CSV table of C-alpha atoms in Angstrom, one decimal:
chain,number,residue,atom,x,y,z
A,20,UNK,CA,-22.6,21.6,-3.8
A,21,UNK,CA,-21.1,18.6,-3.5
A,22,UNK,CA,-21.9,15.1,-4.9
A,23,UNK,CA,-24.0,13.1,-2.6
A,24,UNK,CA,-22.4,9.5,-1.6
A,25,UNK,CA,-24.6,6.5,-3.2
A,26,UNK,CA,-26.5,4.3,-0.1
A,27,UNK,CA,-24.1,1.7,-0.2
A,28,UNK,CA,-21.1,4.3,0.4
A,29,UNK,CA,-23.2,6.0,3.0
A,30,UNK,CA,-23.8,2.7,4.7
A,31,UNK,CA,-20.1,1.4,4.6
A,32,UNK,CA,-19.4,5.3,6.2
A,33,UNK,CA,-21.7,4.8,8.7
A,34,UNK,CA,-20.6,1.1,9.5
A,35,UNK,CA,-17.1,2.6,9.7
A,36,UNK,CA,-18.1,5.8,12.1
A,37,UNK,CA,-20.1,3.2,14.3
A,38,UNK,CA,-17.1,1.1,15.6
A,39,UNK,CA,-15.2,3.9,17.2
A,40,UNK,CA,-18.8,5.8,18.4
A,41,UNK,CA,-19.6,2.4,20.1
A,42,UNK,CA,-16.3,2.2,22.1
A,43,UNK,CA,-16.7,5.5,23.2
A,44,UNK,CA,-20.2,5.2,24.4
A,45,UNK,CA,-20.7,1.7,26.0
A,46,UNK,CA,-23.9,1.1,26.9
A,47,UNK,CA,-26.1,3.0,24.6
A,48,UNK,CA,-29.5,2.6,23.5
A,49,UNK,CA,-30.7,1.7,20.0
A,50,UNK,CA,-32.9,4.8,20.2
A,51,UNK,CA,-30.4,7.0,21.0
A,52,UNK,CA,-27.9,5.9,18.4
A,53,UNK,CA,-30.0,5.7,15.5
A,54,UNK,CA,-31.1,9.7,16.7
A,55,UNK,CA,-27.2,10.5,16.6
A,56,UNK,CA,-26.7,8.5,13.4
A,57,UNK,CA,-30.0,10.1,12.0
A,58,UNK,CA,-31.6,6.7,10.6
A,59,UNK,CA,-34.2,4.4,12.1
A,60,UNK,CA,-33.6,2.0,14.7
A,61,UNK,CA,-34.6,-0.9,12.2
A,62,UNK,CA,-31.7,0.5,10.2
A,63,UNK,CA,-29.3,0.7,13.2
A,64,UNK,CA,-30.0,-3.2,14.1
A,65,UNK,CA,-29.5,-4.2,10.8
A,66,UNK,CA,-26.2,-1.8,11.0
A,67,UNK,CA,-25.2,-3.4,13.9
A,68,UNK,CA,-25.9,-6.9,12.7
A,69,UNK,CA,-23.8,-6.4,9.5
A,70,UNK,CA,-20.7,-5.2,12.1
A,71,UNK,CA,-21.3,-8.5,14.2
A,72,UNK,CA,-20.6,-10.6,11.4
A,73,UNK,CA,-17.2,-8.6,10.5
A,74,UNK,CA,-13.6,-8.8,12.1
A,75,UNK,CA,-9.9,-10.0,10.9
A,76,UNK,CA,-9.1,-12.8,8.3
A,77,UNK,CA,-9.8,-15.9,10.0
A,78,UNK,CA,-13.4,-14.8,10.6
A,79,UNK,CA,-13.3,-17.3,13.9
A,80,UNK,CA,-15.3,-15.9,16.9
A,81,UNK,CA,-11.7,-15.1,18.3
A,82,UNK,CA,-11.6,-12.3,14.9
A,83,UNK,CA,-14.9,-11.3,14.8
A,84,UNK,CA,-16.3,-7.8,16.3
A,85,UNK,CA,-18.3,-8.8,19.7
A,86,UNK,CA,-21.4,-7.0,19.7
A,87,UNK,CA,-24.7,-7.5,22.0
A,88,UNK,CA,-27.5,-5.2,21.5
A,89,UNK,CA,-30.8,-7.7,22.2
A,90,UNK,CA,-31.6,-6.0,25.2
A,91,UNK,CA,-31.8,-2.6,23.2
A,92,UNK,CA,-28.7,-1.2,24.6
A,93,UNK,CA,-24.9,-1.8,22.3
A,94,UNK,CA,-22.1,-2.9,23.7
A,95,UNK,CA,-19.0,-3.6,21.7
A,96,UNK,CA,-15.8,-5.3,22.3
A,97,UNK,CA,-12.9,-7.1,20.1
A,98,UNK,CA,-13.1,-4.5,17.4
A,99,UNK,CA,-9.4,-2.3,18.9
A,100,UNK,CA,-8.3,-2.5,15.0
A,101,UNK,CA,-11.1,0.2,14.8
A,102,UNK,CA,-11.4,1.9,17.9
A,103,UNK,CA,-10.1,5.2,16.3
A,104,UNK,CA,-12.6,7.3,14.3
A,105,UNK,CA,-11.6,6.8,10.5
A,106,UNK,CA,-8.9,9.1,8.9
A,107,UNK,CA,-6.5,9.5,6.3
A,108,UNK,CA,-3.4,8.7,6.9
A,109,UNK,CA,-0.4,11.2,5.7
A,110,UNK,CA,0.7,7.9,2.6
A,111,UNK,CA,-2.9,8.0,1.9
A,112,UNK,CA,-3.4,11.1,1.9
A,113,UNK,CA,-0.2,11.9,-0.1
A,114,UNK,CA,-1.1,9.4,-2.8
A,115,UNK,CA,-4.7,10.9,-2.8
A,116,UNK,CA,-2.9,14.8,-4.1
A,117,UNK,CA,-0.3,13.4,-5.8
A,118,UNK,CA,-3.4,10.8,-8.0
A,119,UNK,CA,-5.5,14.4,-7.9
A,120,UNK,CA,-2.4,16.2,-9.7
A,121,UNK,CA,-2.3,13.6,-12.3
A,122,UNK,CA,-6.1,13.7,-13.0
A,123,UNK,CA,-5.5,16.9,-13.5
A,124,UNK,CA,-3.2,16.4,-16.5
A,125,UNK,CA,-5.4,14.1,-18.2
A,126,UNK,CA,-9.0,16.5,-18.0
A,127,UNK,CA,-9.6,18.2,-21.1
A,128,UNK,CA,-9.3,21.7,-20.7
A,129,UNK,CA,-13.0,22.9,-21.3
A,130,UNK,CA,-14.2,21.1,-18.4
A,131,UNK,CA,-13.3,23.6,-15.9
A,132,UNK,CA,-16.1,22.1,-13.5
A,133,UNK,CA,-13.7,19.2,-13.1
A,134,UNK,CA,-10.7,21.0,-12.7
A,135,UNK,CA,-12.5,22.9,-9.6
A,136,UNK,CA,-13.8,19.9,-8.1
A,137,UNK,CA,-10.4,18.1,-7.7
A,138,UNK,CA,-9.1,21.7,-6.9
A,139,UNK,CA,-11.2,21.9,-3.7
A,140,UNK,CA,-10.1,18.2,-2.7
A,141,UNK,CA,-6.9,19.1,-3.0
A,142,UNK,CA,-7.0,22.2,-0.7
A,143,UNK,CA,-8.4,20.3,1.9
A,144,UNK,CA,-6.4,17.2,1.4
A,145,UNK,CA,-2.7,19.4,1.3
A,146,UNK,CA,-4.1,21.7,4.6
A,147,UNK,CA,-5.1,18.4,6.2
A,148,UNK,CA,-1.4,17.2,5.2
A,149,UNK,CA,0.1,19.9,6.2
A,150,UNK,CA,1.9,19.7,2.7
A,151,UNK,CA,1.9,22.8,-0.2
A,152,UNK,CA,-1.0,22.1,-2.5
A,153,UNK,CA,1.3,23.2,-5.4
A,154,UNK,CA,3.1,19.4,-4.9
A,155,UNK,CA,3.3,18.4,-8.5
A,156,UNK,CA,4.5,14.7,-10.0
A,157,UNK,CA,5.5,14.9,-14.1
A,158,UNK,CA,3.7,12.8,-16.2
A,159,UNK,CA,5.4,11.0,-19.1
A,160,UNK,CA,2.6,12.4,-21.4
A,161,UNK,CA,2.0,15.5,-22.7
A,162,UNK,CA,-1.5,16.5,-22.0
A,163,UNK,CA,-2.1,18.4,-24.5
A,164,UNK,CA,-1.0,15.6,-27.1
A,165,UNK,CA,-3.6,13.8,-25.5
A,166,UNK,CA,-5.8,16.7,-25.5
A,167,UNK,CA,-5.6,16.8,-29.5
A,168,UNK,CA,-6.1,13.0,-29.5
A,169,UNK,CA,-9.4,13.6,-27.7
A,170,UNK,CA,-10.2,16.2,-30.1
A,171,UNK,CA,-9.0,14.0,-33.2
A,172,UNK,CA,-11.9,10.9,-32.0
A,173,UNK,CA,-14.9,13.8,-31.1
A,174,UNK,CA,-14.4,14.9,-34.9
A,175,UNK,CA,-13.1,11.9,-36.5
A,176,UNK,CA,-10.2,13.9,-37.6
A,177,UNK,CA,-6.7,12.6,-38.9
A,178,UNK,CA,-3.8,13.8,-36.5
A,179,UNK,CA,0.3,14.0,-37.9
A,180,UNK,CA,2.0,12.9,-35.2
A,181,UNK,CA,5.8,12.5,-34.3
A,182,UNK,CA,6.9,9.2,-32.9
A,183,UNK,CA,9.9,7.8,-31.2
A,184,UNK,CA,10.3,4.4,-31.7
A,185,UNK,CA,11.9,2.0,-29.2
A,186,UNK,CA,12.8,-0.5,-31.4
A,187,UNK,CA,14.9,1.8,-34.2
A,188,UNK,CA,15.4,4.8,-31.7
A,189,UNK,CA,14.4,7.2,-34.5
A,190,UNK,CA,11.7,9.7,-34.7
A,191,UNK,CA,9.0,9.5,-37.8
A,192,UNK,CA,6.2,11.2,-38.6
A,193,UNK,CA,3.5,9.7,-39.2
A,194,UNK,CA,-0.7,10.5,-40.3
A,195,UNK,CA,-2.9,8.3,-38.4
A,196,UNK,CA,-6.8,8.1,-37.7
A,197,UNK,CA,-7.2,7.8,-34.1
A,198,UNK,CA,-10.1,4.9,-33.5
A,199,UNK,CA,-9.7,4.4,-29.8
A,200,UNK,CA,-7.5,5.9,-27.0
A,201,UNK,CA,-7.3,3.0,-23.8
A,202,UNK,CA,-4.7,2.2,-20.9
A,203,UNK,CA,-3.2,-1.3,-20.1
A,204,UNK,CA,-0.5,-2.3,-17.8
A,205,UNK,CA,-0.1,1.4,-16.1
A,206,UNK,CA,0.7,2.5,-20.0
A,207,UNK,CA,-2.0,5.0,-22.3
A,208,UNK,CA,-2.1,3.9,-25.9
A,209,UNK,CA,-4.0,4.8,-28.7
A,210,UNK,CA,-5.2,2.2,-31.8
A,211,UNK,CA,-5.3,3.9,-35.3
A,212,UNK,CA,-5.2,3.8,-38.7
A,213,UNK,CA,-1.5,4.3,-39.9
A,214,UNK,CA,-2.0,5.4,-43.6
A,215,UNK,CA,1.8,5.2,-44.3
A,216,UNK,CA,1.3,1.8,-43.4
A,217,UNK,CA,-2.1,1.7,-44.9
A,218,UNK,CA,-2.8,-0.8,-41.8
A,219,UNK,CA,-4.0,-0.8,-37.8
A,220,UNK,CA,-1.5,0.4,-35.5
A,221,UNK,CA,-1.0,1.0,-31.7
A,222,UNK,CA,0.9,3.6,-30.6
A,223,UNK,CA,2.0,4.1,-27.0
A,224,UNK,CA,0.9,8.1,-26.3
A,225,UNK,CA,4.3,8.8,-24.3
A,226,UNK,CA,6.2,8.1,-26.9
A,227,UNK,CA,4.0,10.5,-29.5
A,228,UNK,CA,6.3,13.9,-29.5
A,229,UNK,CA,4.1,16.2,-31.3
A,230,UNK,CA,0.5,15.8,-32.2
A,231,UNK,CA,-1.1,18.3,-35.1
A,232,UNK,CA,-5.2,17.7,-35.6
A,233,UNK,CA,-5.5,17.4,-40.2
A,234,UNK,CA,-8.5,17.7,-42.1
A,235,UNK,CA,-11.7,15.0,-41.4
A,236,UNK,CA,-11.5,11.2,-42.9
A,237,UNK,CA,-13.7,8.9,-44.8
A,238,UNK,CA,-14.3,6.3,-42.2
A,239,UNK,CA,-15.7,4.0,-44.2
A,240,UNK,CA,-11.9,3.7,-46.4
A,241,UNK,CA,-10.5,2.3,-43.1
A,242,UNK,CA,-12.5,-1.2,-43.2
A,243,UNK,CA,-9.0,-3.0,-42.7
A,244,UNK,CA,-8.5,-6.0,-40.9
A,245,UNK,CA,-8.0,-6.0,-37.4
A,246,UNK,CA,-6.4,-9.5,-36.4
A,247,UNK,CA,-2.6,-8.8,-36.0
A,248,UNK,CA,-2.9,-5.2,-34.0
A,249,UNK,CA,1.0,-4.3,-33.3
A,250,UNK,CA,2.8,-1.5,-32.0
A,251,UNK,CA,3.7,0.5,-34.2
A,252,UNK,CA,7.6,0.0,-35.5
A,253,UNK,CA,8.8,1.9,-37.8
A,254,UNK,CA,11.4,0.3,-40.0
A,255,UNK,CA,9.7,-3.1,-39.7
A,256,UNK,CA,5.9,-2.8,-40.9
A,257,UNK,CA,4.2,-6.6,-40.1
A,258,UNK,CA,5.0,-9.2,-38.6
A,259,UNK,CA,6.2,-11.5,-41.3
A,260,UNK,CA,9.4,-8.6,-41.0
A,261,UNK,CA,10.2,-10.2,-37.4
A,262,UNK,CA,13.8,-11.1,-37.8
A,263,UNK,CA,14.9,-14.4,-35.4
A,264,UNK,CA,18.1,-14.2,-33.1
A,265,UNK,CA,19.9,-16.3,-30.3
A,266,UNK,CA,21.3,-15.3,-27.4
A,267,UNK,CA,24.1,-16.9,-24.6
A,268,UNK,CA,23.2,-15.8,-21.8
A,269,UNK,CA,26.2,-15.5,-19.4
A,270,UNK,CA,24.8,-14.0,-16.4
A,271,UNK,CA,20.9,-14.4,-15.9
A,272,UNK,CA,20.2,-11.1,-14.4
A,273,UNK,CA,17.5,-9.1,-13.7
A,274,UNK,CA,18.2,-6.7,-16.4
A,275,UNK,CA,18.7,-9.1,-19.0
A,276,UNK,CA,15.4,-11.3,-18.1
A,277,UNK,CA,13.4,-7.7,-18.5
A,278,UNK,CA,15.1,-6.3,-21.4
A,279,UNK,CA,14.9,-9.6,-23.6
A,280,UNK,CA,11.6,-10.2,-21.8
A,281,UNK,CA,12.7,-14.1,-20.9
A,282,UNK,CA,11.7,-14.1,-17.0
A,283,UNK,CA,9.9,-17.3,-17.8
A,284,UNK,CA,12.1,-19.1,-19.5
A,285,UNK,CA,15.0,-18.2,-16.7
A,286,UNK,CA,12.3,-19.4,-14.3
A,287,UNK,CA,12.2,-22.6,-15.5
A,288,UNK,CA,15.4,-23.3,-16.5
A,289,UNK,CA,16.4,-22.4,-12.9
A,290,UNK,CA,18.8,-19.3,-14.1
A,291,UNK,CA,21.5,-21.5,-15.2
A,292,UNK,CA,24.4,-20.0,-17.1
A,293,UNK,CA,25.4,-20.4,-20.4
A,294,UNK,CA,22.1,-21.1,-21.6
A,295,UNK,CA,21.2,-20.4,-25.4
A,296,UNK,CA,17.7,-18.8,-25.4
A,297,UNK,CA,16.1,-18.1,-28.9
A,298,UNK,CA,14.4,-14.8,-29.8
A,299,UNK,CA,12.2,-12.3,-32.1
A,300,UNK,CA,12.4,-8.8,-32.6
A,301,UNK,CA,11.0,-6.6,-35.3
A,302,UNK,CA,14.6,-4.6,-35.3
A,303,UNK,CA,17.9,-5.4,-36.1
A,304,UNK,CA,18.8,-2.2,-35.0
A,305,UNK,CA,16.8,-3.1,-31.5
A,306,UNK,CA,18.8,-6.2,-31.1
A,307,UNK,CA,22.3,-4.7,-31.9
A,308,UNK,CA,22.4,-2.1,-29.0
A,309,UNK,CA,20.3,-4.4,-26.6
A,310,UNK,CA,23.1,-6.5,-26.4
A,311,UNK,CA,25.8,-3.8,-26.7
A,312,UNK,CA,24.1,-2.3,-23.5
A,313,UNK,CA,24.1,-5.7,-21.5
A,314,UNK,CA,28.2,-5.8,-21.8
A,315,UNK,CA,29.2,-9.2,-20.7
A,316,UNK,CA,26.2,-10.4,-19.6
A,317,UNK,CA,25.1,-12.1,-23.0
A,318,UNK,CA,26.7,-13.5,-26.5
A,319,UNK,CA,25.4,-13.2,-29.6
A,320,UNK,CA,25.6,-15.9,-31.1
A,321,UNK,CA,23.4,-15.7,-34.3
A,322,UNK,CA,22.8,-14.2,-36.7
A,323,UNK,CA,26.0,-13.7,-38.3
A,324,UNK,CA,25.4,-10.4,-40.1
A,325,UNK,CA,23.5,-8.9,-36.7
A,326,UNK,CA,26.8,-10.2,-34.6
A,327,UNK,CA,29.3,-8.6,-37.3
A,328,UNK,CA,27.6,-5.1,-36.9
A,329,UNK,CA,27.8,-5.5,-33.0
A,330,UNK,CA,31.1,-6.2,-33.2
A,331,UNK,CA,31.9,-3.3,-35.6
A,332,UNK,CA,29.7,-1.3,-33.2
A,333,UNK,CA,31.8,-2.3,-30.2
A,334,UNK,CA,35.0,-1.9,-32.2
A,335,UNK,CA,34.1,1.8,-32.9
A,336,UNK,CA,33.2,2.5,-29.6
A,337,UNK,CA,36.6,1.2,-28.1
A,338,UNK,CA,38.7,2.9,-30.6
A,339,UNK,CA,37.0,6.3,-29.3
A,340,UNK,CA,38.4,5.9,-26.3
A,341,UNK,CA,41.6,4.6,-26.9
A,342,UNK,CA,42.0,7.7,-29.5
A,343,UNK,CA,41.8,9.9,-26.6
C-alpha cells in the first residue's frame, strides 16, 4: 500500500487538478465540486480562494487566475498556462527514472522494501515513457564501497581503503575511521580519522578504489583536533606542506580559470593576457603536469626547481616522439 501524500501535498494536488476541471466545467456549483473533489464546500471556497490569488510573475490582475464563485457557481478564466490536467512531461519523466536508477545505487542492500518501492515507480514511470525500465546511468561510485562505509559508521569499525589521489595521481592505502559520510557541491565525501596521518581527513568516496571493513576502534583515542579538515593528499600531509607557485597566464581560457581554480581573479582583472597570477597547491607533482597539460596557455615562471622538472618533463616527452 502506498504512502499517503501529507495535507499540504494533497492540497497543492487538488489546487493543481482544479484549474483544468474548472475550464472544463464552466459554471459549476460549489456543491457539486466539492462532491467530485470529495471535501467540504468550506474547503472548496477556501480552495478556490487560494487559486484566485495565484497566476504568472508579475502577480498584476492582468497575471492572476480570474475566478468568481460568490454566487455559488465557479467560473474561471486567465488560467490557459493550466488548462491541461497535470502530467509529466517525457524530460521529467526521464530525469524522474534516470534519479530512481541512481537511488538505487546508493540503498543498502538489506532494505529490499526500498528497492521495491522505487521498482514500482519506475515501471509505471518507463511504461508511461514508453522507454525500457532497464535504462541505466553509471555512477562514479561504487556502491558497495559505500555500502561498507555504511557498515564501517553502524559498527564503528576501521575500513583499509585504496585511494587515488588527484594531486600525486598515485594510489595509497590507507586505514581510516569513518566519522561521517555527507555530500556537497554534487560530490559524496566521507570525514575520518587517517591513522597514517594520525589526523582528520576527508576523502572524496569516488576516488576510494577498494574499501575492506578491519576490526572495531577505541573512539575515545580519536579526540584530535578538528580546525584544518583537508582532503586527503597523500604526499603532502598538512597544510604548512602547501608549496607556493606563479603562473603567466598567456591565454585566459576556460580550462585554465577551472583547473587553477582563478575564475575570480580573471573576472576582475578583465581576462587580460600576460597576467602573473600567484598560487598554492599541496603537490609539486600536481603543479608540474597541470601546466604540462595546458600547453601554451601558461608559463611557469617560479619556482625554479618545479620549472626545471617541467622542462625536463617536456623535454622527455618530445624526444619520444622525435625518436620515432
Amino acid at each position: 500500500m502506498g504512502k499517503e501524500l501529507s495535507a499540504p501535498l494533497l492540497r497543492t494536488a487538488r489546487l493543481l487538478d482544479l484549474v483544468p476541471y474548472l475550464h472544463a466545467n464552466q459554471g459549476i456549483s460549489i456543491k457539486e465540486l466539492s462532491v467530485e473533489f470529495g471535501v467540504t464546500q468550506t474547503q472548496i471556497q477556501s480552495d478556490l480562494t487560494t487559486l484566485w490569488m495565484c497566476g504568472l510573475p508579475g502577480y498584476t490582475p492582468l497575471e492572476l487566475i480570474d475566478l468568481e464563485f460568490e454566487s455559488g457557481y465557479v467560473t474561471i478564466r486567465n488560467a490557459s498556462t493550466l488548462a491541461k490536467p497535470r502530467k509529466i512531461s517525457f524530460d521529467e519523466g526521464l530525469a524522474l527514472l534516470l534519479g530512481l536508477q541512481l537511488l538505487t545505487e546508493r540503498i543498502p542492500s538489506d532494505r529490499l522494501d526500498l528497492r521495491e518501492d522505487i521498482d514500482v515507480l519506475s515501471e509505471r514511470l518507463s511504461h508511461n515513457l514508453g522507454v525500457p525500465k532497464t535504462l541505466r546511468i553509471s555512477s562514479e561510485i561504487d556502491p558497495e564501497i559505500s555500502q561498507q562505509l555504511i557498515n564501517a559508521l553502524k559498527s564503528s569499525s576501521d575500513v583499509e581503503i585504496s585511494y587515488h589521489s588527484l594531486y600525486s595521481d598515485k594510489v595509497s592505502t590507507r586505514r581510516i575511521s569513518p566519522q561521517i559520510m555527507y555530500e556537497e557541491d554534487e560530490r559524496s565525501y566521507v570525514q575520518a580519522h587517517c591513522h597514517l596521518s594520525n589526523s582528520l581527513r576527508i576523502f572524496r568516496i569516488d576516488r576510494i578504489l577498494s574499501c575492506l571493513v578491519t576490526d572495531k576502534v577505541d573512539v575515545g583515542e580519536h579526540e584530535i583536533d578538528t580546525t584544518n579538515l583537508i582532503e586527503l593528499t597523500p604526499s603532502q600531509e598538512t597544510e604548512k606542506n602547501q608549496i607556493s607557485y606563479e603562473i603567466r597566464v598567456i591565454s585566459a581560457t576556460r580550462d585554465i580559470a577551472e583547473r587553477f581554480g582563478i575564475q575570480s581573479v580573471l573576472k576582475e582583472q578583465g581576462n587580460q593576457a600576460a597576467q602573473l597570477v600567484q598560487l598554492q597547491s599541496f603537490s609539486e607533482e600536481w603543479v608540474e603536469r597541470a601546466v604540462l597539460a595546458t600547453g601554451a596557455d601558461i608559463e611557469l615562471t617560479g619556482p625554479a626547481d618545479i620549472r626545471k622538472e617541467v622542462y625536463n618533463r617536456a623535454k622527455s616527452l618530445l624526444k619520444r616522439y622525435t625518436s620515432k
